Coordinates of C-alpha atoms in Angstrom, one line a residue:
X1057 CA 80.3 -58.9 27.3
X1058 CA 78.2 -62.3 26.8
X1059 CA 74.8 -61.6 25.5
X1060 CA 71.8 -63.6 24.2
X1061 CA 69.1 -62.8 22.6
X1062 CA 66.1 -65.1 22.1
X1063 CA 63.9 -65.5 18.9
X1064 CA 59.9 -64.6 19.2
X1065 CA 58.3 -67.0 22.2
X1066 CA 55.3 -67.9 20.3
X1067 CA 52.2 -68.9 22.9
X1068 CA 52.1 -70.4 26.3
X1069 CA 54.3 -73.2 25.3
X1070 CA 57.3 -70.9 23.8
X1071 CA 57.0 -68.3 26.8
X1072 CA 56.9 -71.4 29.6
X1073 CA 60.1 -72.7 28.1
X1074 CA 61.3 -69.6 28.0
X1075 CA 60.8 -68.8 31.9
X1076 CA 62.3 -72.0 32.7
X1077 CA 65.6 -72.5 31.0
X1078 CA 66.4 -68.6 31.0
X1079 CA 67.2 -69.0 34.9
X1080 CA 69.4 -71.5 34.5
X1081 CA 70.6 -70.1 31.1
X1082 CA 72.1 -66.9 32.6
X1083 CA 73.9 -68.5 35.4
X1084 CA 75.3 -71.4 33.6
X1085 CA 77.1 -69.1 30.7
X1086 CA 77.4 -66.2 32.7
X1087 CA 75.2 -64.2 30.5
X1088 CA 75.7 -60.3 31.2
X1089 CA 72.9 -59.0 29.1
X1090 CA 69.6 -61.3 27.5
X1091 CA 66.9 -59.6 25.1
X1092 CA 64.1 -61.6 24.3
X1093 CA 61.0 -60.6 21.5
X1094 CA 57.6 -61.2 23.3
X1095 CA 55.4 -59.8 20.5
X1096 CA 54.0 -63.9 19.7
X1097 CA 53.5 -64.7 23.4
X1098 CA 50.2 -64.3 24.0
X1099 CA 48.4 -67.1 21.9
X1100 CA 50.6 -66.2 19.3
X1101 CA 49.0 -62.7 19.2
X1102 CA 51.0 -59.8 21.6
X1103 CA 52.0 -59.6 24.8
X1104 CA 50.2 -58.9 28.0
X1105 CA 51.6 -57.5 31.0
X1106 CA 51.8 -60.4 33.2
X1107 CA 53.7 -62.0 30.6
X1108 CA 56.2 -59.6 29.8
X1109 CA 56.9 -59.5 33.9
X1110 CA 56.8 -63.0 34.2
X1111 CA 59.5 -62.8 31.4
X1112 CA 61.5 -59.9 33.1
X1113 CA 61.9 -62.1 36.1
X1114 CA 62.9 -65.0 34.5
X1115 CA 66.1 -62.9 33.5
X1116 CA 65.7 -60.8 30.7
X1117 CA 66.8 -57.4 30.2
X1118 CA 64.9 -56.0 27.6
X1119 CA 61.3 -57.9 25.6
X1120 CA 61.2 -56.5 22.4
X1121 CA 58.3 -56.7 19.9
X1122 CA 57.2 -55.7 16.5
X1123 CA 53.9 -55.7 14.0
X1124 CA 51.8 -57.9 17.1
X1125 CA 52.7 -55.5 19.9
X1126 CA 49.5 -53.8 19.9
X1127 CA 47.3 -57.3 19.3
X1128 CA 46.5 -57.3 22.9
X1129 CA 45.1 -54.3 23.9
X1130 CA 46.3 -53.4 27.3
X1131 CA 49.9 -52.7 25.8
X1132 CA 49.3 -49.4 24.3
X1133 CA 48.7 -48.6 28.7
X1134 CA 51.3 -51.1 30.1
X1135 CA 54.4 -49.7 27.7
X1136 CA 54.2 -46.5 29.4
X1137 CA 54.9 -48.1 32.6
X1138 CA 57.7 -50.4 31.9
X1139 CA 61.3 -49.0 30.6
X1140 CA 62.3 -52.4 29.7
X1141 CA 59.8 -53.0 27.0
X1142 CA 60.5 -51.5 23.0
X1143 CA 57.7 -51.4 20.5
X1144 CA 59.4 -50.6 16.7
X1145 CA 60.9 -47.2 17.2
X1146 CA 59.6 -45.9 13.7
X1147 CA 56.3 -45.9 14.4
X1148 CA 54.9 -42.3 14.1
X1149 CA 55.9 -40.0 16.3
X1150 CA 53.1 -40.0 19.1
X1151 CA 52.9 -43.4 19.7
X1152 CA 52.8 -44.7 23.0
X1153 CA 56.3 -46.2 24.5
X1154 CA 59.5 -46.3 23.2
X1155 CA 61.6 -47.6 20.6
X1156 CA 64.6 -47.8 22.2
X1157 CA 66.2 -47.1 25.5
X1158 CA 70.0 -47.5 27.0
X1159 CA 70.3 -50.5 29.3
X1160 CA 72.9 -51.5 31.7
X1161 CA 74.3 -54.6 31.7
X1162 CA 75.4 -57.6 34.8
X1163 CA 78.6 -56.1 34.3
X1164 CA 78.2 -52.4 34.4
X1165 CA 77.8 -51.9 30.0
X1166 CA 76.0 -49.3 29.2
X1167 CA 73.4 -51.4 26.4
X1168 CA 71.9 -49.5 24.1
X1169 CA 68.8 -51.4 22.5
X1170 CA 66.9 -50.2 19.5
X1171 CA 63.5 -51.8 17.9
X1172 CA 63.0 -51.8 14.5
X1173 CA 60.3 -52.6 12.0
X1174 CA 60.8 -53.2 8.2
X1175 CA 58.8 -52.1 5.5
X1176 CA 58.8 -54.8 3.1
X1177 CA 56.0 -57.0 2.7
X1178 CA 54.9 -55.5 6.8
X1179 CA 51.8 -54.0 7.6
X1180 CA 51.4 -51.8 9.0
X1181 CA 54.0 -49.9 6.9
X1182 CA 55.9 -47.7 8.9
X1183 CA 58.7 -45.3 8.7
X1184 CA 62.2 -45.2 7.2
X1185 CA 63.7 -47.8 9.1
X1186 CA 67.3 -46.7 7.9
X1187 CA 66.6 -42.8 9.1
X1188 CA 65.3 -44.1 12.3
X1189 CA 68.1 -46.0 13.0
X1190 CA 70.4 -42.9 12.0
X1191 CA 68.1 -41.1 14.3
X1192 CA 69.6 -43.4 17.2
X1193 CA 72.8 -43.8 16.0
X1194 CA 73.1 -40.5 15.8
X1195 CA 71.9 -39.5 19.6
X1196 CA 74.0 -42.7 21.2
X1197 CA 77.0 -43.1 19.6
X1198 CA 78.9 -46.9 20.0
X1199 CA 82.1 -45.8 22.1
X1200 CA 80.8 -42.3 23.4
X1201 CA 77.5 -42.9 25.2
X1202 CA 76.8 -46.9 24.7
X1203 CA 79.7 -49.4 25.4
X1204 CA 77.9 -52.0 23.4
X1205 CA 74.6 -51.6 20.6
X1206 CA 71.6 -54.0 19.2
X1207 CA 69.1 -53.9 17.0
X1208 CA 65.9 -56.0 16.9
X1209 CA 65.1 -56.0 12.7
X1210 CA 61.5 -57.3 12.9
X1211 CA 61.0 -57.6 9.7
X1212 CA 59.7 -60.2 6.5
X1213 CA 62.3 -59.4 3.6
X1214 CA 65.7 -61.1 4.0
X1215 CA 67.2 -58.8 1.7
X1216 CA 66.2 -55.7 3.8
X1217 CA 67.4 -56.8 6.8
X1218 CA 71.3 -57.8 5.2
X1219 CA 70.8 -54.1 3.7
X1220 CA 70.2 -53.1 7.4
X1221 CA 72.9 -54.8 8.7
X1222 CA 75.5 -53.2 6.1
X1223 CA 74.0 -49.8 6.7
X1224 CA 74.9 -49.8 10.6
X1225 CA 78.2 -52.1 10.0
X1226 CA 80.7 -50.6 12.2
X1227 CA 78.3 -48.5 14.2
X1228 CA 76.7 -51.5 16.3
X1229 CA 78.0 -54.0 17.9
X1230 CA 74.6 -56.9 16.8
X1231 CA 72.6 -57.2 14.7
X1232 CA 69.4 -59.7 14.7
X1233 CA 65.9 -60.4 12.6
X1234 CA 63.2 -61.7 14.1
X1235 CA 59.8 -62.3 13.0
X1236 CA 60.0 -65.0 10.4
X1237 CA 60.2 -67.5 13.0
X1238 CA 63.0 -69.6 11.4
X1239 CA 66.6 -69.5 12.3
X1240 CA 68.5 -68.8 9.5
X1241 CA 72.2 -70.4 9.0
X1242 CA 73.8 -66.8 8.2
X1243 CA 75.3 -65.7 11.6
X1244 CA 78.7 -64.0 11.2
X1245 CA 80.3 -61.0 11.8
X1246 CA 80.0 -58.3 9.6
X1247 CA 83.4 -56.3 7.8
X1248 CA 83.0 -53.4 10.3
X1249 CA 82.7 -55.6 13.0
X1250 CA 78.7 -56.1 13.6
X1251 CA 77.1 -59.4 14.7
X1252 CA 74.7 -60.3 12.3
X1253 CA 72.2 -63.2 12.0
X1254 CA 68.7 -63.0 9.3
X1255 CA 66.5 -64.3 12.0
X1256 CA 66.8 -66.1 15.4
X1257 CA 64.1 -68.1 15.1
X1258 CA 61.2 -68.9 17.6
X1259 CA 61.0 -69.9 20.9
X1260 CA 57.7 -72.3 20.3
X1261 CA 56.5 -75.6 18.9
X1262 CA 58.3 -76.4 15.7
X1263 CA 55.5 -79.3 15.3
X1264 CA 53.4 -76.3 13.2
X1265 CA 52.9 -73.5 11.3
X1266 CA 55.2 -70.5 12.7
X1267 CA 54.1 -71.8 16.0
X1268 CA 50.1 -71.9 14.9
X1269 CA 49.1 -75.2 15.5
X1270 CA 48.9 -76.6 11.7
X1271 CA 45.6 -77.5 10.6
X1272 CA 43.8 -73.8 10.4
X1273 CA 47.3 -72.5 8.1
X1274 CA 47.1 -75.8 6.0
X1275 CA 43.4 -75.8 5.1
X1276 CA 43.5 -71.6 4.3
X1277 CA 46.2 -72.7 1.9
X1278 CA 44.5 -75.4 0.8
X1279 CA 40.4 -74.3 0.5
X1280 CA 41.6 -70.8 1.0
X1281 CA 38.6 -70.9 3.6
X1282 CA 38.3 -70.5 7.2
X1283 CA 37.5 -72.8 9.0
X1284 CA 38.6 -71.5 12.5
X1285 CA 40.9 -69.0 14.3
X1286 CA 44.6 -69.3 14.4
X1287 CA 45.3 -71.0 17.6
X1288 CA 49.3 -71.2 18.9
X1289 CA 50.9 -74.6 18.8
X1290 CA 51.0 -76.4 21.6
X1291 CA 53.5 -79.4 21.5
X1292 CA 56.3 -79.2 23.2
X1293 CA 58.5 -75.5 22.8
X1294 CA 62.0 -75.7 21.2
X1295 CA 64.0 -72.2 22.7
X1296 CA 65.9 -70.2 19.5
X1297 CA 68.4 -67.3 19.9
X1298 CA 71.8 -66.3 19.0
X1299 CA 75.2 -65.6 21.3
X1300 CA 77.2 -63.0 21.1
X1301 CA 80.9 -62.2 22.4
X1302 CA 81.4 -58.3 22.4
X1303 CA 84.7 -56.5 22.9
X1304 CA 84.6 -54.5 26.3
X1305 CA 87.3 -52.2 24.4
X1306 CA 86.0 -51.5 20.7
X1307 CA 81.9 -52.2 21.4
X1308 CA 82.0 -54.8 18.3
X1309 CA 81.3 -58.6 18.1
X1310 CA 84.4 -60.9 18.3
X1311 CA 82.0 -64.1 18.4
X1312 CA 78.8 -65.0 17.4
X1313 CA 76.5 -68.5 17.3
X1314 CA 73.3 -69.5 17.1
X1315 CA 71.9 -71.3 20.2
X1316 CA 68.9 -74.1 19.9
X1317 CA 67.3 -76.3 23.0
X1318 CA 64.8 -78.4 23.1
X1319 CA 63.0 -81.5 21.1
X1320 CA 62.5 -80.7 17.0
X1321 CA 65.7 -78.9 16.2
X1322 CA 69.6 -80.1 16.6
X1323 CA 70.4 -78.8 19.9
X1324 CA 73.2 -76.3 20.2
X1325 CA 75.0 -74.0 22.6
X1326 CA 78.0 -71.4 21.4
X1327 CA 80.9 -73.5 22.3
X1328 CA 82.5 -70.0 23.5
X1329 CA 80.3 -70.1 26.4
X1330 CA 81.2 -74.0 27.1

């Protein structure tokens, strides 16, 4: 099974190039499953509903989110409606949505996708992340119930999320970090077989601050004054995600590699897929 997963889209310039290289994306490498994380996509603060349709139809699977999803407040309504959307799955029990959900893929996989927050350095602080995860690991077995399994780590602490990774090692077949908004150069696969990659990066202006545009960031740092609101980058978007081969037979990676497109960044597609 092909799958790609795309870093946070980060304002209007991150989600536009987003909806128009994911088209081409899927049929060009024959993707059979694509995640993306919306939780930066509206002005760098949530997700509204229009975007994550508008994101749907451009071809993914699942949006995915983490400490943002509630920014805009029409999410805590719209993620009752929409299956395909995954706030972090250890928030409280009560909260709206859901933290996970099985998927299936182009080519008949059953897809089992979890959202999860970390702790470290996050606010708001949630659950045990590692007991959650147990919690779906234990109702959705890799090889029983789901042919293939990934996680969404959104979280700030490097360390945590490599301790995240070892802790489902074997058990999943990816995975990924999100939220620092820089790819990382540690994708590989794990000694029980796992995909694993820090962070995917963003899909946004790399002419900035995280995808804020510069100036606000660098005078709070500077005068530790504000001066205005945080307002999203809007140069021109480089996408950021992460391929992944998984075994049809075992559930586990067999190939992994970053993927990159667009004007800052060295561009890069996972020759596997060439």
């Amino acid at each position: 099974m092909r799958l790609l997963f795309l870093g946070d889209m980060v304002g209007k310039t991150g989600r536009t190039a987003v909806w128009e290289r994911l088209p081409g994306l899927v049929g060009d490498l024959k993707l059979d499953f694509v995640i993306v994380n919306g939780e930066n996509a509206a002005g760098g603060f949530g997700i509204t509903e229009d975007i994550f349709l508008e994101t749907i139809n451009a071809g993914a699977d699942v949006v995915t989110t983490g400490n943002h999803v509630w920014d805009q407040k029409e999410a805590v309504v719209f993620c009752e409606r929409h299956d395909q959307f995954l706030r972090p799955a250890n928030y409280p029990a009560g909260t709206p949505g859901r933290g996970s959900n099985l998927f299936f893929a182009r080519n008949g996989a059953r897809v089992l996708v979890a959202n999860i927050m970390g702790r470290v350095f996050m606010h708001p602080e949630l659950d045990d992340p590692f007991k959650a995860a147990e919690t779906i690991l234990d109702a959705c077995p890799l090889g029983e119930q789901a042919d293939a399994i990934v996680f969404d780590f959104h979280a700030e602490a490097t360390s945590e999320k490599q301790c995240f990774g070892h802790f489902v090692d074997g058990r999943a077949s990816f995975v990924v970090g999100t939220h620092t908004h820089v790819p990382t150069a540690d994708h590989q696969i794990l000694n029980g077989g796992t995909a694993y990659m820090s962070d995917a990066g963003m899909c946004g202006d790399y002419d900035s601050s995280l995808g804020i545009d510069k100036e606000e960031p660098l005078n709070r740092f500077i005068s530790k004054m504000p001066k205005g609101r945080f307002e999203a980058a809007s140069g021109p978007a480089t996408i950021c995600g992460v391929g992944v081969e998984i075994s049809d037979r075992t559930g586990l990676a067999e190939k992994i590699a970053p993927l990159r497109l667009g004007p800052r960044l060295s561009e890069t597609i996972p020759q596997f897929w060439s």
